[in-house]
PDB file of C-alpha atoms in Angstrom:
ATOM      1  CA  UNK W 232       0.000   0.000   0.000  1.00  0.00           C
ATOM      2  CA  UNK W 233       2.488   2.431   1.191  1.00  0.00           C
ATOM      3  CA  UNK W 234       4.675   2.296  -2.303  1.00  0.00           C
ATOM      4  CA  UNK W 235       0.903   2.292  -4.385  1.00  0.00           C
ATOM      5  CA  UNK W 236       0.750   5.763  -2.544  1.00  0.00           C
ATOM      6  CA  UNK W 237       4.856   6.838  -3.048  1.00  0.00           C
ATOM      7  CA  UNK W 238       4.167   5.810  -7.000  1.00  0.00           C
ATOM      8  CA  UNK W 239       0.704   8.019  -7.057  1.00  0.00           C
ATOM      9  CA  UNK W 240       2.292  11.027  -4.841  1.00  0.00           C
ATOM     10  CA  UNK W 241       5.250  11.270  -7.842  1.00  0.00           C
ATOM     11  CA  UNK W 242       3.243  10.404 -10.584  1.00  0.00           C
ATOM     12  CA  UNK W 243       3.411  13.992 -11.881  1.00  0.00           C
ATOM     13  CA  UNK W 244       7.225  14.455 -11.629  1.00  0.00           C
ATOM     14  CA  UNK W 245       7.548  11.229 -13.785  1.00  0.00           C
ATOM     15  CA  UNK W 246       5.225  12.461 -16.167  1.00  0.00           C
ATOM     16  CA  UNK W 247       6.311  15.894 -16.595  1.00  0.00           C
ATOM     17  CA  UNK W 248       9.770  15.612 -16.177  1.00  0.00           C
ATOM     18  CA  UNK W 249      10.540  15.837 -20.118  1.00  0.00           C
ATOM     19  CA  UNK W 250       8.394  19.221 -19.980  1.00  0.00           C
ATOM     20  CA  UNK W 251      10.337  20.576 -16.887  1.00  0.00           C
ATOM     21  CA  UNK W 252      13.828  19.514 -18.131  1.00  0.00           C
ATOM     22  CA  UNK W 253      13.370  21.188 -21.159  1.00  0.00           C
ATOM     23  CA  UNK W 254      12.156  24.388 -19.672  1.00  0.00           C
ATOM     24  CA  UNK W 255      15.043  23.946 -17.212  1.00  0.00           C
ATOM     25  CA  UNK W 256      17.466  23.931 -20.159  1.00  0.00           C
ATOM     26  CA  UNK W 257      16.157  26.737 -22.080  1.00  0.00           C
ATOM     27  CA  UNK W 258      16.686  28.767 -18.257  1.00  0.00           C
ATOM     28  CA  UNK W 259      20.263  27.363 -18.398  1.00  0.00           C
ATOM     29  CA  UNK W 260      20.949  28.924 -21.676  1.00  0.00           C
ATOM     30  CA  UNK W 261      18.917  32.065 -21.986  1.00  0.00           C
ATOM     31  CA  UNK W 262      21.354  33.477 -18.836  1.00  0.00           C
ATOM     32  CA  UNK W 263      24.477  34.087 -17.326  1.00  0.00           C
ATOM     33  CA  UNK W 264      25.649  31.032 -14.812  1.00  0.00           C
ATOM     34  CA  UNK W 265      29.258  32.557 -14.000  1.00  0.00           C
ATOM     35  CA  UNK W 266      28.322  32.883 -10.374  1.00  0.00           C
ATOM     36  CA  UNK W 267      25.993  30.274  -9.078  1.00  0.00           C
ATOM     37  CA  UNK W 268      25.054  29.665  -5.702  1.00  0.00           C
ATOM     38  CA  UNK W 269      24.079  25.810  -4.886  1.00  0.00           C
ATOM     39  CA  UNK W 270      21.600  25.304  -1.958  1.00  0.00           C
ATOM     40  CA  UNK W 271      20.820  22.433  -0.004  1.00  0.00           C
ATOM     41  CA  UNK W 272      19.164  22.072   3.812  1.00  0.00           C
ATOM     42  CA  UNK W 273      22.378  21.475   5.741  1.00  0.00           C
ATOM     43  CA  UNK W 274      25.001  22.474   3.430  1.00  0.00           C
ATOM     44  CA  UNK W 275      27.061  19.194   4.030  1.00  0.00           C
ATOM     45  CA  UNK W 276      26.315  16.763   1.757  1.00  0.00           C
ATOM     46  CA  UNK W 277      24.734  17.757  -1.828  1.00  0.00           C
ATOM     47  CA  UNK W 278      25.476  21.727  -2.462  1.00  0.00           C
ATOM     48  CA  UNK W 279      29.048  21.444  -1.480  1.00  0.00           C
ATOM     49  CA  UNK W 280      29.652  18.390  -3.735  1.00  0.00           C
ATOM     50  CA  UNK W 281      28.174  20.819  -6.789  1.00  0.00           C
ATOM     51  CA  UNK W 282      29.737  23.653  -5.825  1.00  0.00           C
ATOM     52  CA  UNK W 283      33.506  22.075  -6.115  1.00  0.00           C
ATOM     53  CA  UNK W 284      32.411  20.537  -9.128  1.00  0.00           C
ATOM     54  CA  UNK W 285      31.516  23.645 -10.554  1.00  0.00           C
ATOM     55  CA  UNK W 286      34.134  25.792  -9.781  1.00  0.00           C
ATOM     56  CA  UNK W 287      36.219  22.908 -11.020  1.00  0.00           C
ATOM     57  CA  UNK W 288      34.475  23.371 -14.537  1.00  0.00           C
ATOM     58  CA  UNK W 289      35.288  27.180 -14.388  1.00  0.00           C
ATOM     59  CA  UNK W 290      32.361  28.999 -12.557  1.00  0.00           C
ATOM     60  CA  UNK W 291      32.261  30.913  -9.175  1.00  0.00           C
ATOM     61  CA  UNK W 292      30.264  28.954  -6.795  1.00  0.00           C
ATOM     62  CA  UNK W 293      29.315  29.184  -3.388  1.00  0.00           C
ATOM     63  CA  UNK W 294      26.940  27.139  -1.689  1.00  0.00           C
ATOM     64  CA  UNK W 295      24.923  27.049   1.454  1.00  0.00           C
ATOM     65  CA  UNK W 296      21.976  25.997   3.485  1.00  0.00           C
ATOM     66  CA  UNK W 297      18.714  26.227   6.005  1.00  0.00           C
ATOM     67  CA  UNK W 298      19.830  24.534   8.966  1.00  0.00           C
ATOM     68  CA  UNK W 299      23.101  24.033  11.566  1.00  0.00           C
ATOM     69  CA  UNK W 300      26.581  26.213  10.517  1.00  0.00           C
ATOM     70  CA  UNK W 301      29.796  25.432  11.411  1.00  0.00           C
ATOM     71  CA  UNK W 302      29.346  21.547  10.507  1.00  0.00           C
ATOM     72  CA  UNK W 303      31.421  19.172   8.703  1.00  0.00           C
ATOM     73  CA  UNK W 304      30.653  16.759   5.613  1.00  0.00           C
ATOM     74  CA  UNK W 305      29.840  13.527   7.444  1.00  0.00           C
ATOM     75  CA  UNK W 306      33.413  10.707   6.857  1.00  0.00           C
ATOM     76  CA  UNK W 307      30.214   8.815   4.343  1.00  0.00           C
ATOM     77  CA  UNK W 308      29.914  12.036   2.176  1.00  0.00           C
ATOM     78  CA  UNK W 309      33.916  12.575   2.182  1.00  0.00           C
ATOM     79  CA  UNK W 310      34.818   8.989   0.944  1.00  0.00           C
ATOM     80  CA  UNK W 311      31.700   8.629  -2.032  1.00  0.00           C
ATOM     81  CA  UNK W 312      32.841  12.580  -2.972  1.00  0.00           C
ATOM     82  CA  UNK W 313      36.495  11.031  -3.161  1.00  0.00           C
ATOM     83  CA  UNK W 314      35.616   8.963  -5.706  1.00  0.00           C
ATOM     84  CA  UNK W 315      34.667  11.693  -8.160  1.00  0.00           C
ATOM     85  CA  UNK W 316      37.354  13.463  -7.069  1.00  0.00           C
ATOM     86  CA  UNK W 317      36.001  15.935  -4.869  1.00  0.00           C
ATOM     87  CA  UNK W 318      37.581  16.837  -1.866  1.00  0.00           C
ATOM     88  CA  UNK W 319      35.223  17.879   1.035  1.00  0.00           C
ATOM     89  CA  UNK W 320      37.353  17.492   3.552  1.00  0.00           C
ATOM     90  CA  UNK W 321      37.989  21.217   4.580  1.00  0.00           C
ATOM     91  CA  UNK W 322      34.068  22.172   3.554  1.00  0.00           C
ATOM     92  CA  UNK W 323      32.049  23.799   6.541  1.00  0.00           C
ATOM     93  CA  UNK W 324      28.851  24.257   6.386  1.00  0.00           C
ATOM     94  CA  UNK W 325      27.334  28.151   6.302  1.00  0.00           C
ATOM     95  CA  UNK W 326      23.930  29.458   6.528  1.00  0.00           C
ATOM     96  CA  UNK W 327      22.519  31.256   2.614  1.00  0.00           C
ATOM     97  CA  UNK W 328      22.474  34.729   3.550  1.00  0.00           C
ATOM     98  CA  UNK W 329      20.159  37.542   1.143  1.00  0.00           C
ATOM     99  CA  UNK W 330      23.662  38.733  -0.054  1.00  0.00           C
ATOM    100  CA  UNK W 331      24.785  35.591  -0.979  1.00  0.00           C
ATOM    101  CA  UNK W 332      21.306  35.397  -3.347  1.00  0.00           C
ATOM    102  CA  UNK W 333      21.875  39.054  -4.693  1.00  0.00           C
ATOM    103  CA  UNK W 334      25.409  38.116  -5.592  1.00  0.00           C
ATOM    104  CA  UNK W 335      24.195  34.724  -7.185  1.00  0.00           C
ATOM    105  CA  UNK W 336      22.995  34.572 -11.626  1.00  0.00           C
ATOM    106  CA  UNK W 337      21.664  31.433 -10.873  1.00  0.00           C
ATOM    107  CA  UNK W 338      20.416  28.982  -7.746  1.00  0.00           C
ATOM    108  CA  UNK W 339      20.496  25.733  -8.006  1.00  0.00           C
ATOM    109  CA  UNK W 340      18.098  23.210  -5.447  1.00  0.00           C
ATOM    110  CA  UNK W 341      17.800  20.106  -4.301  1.00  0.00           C
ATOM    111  CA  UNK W 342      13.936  20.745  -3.739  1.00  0.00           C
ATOM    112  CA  UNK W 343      10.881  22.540  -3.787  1.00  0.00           C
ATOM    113  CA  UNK W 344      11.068  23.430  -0.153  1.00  0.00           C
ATOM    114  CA  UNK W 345      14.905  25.260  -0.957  1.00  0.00           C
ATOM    115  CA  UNK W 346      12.910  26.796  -3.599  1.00  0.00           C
ATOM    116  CA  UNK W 347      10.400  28.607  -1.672  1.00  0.00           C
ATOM    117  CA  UNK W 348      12.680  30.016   1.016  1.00  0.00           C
ATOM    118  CA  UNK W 349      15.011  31.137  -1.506  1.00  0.00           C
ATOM    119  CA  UNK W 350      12.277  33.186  -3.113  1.00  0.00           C
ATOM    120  CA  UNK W 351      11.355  34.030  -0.096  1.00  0.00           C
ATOM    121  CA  UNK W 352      15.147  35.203   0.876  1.00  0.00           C
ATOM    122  CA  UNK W 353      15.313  37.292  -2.087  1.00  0.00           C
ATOM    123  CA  UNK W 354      12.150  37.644  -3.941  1.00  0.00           C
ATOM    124  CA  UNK W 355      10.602  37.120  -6.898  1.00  0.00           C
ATOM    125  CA  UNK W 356      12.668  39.458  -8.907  1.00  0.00           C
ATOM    126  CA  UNK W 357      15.725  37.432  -7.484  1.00  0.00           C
ATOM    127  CA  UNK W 358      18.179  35.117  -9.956  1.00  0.00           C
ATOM    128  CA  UNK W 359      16.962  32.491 -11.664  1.00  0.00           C
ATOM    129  CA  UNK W 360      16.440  29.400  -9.390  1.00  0.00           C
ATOM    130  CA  UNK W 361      16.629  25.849 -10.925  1.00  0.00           C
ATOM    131  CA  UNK W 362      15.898  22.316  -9.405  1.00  0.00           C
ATOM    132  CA  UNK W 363      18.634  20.220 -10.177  1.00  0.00           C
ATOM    133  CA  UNK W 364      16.568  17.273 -10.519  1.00  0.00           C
ATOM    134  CA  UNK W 365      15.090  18.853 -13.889  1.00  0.00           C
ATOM    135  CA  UNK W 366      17.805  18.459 -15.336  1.00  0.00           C
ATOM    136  CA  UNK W 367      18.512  15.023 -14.965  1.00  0.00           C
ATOM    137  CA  UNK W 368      18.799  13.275 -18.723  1.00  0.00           C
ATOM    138  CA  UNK W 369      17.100   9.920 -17.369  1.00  0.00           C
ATOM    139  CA  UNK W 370      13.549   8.797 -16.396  1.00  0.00           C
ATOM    140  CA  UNK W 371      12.851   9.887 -12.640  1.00  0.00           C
ATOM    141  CA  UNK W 372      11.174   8.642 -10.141  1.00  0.00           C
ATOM    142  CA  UNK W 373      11.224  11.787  -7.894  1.00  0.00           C
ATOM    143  CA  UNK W 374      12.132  15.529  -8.909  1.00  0.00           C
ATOM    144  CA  UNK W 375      13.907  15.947  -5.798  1.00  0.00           C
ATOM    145  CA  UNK W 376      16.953  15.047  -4.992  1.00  0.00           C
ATOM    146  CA  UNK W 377      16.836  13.849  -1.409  1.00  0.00           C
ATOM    147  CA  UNK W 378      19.230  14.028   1.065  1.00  0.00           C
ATOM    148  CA  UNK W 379      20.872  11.055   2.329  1.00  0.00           C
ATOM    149  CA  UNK W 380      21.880  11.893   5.730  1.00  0.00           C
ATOM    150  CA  UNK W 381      22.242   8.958   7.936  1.00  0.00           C
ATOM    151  CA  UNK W 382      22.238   6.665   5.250  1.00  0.00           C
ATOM    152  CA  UNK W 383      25.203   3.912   4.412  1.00  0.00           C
ATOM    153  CA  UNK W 384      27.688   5.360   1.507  1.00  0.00           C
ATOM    154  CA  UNK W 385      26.089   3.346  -1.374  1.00  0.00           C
ATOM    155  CA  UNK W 386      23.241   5.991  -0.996  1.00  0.00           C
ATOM    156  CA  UNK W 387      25.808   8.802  -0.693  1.00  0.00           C
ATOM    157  CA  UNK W 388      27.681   7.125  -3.918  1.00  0.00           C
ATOM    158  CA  UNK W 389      24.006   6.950  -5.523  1.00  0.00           C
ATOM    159  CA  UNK W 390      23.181  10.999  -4.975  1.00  0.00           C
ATOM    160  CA  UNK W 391      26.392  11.626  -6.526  1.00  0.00           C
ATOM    161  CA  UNK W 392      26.297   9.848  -9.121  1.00  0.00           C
ATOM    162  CA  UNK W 393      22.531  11.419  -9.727  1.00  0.00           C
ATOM    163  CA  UNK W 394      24.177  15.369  -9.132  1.00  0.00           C
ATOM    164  CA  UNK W 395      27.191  14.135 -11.877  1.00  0.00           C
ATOM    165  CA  UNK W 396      24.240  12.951 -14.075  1.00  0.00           C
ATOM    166  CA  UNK W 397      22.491  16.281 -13.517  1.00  0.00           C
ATOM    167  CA  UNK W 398      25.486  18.590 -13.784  1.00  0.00           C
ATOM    168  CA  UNK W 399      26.592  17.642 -17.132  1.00  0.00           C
ATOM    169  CA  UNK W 400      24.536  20.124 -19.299  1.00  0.00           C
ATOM    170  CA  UNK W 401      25.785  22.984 -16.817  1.00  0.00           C
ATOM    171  CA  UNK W 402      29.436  21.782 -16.580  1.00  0.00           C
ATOM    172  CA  UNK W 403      29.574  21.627 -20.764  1.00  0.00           C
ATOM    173  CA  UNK W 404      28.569  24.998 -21.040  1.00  0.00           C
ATOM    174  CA  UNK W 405      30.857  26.142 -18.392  1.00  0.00           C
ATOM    175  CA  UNK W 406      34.048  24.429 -20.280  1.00  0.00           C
ATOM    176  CA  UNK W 407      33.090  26.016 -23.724  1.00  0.00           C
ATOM    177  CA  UNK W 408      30.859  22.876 -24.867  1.00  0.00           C
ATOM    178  CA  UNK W 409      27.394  24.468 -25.308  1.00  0.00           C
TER     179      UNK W 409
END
């Protein structure tokens, strides 16, 4: 019963996921993305990973969360990160500030929840905010990407690997590709 309801409750995203990535895309390449802020809730996990891979393709990136400054990237995150080469071992977690969305071209989100509040940060005049799960290439199950805090490292390895798949469009427009 309980994954009848999970399957009806993301029906939509499935459905139109083709619609949103394609929308998502067009945002990506109608304006600038030299300075892009990545959000998550704790700022641990998910936004740093994307921000090092970003400013590893070339842009200025910051990232930040909702919740609990001055944290670490939990030893799980650090070793699945490692194996994309990302290195969060020195990342601490900070707090999205309203400058931090006025200095931003584009926000990128885990969720719809990270959506609101940074709309509600900055505005609706604010940069362009896009989901990161709209842009991922494959079918979807969900349009989030959840967090997988307090989970083993094959979920940790799994998130990444979904951010990687989600990143590419970005990170080949960053090097020159697109």
């Amino acid at each position: 019963m309980r994954l009848l309801a999970r399957a009806i409750r993301h029906l939509p995203d499935r459905l139109l996921h083709g619609r949103r990535r394609s929308a998502a895309l067009t945002r990506l390449a109608e304006g600038p993305a030299d300075r892009i802020l990545v959000l998550c809730h704790g700022n641990i996990i998910r936004s740093p990973f994307v921000e090092r891979r970003l400013a590893a393709a070339g842009a200025e990136a910051r990232s930040g969360g909702f919740i609990g400054p001055g944290r670490r990237s939990p030893p799980e995150a650090q070793e699945a990160a490692r194996v994309h080469r990302v290195n969060l071992s020195g990342h601490i977690s900070k707090l999205v500030t309203e400058e931090d969305l006025r200095w931003a071209e584009l926000v990128l989100v885990m969720d719809g929840i990270q959506e609101r509040r940074a709309r509600e940060l900055h505005g609706a005049a604010g940069p362009s905010i896009v989901r990161l799960g709209d842009l991922d290439p494959q079918p979807i199950e969900r349009r989030a990407i959840p967090d997988p805090f307090g989970e083993g490292e094959p979920v940790f390895r799994s998130t990444y690997q979904r951010l990687l798949r989600c990143l590419e469009p970005l990170e080949s427009r960053l090097r020159g590709g697109g």
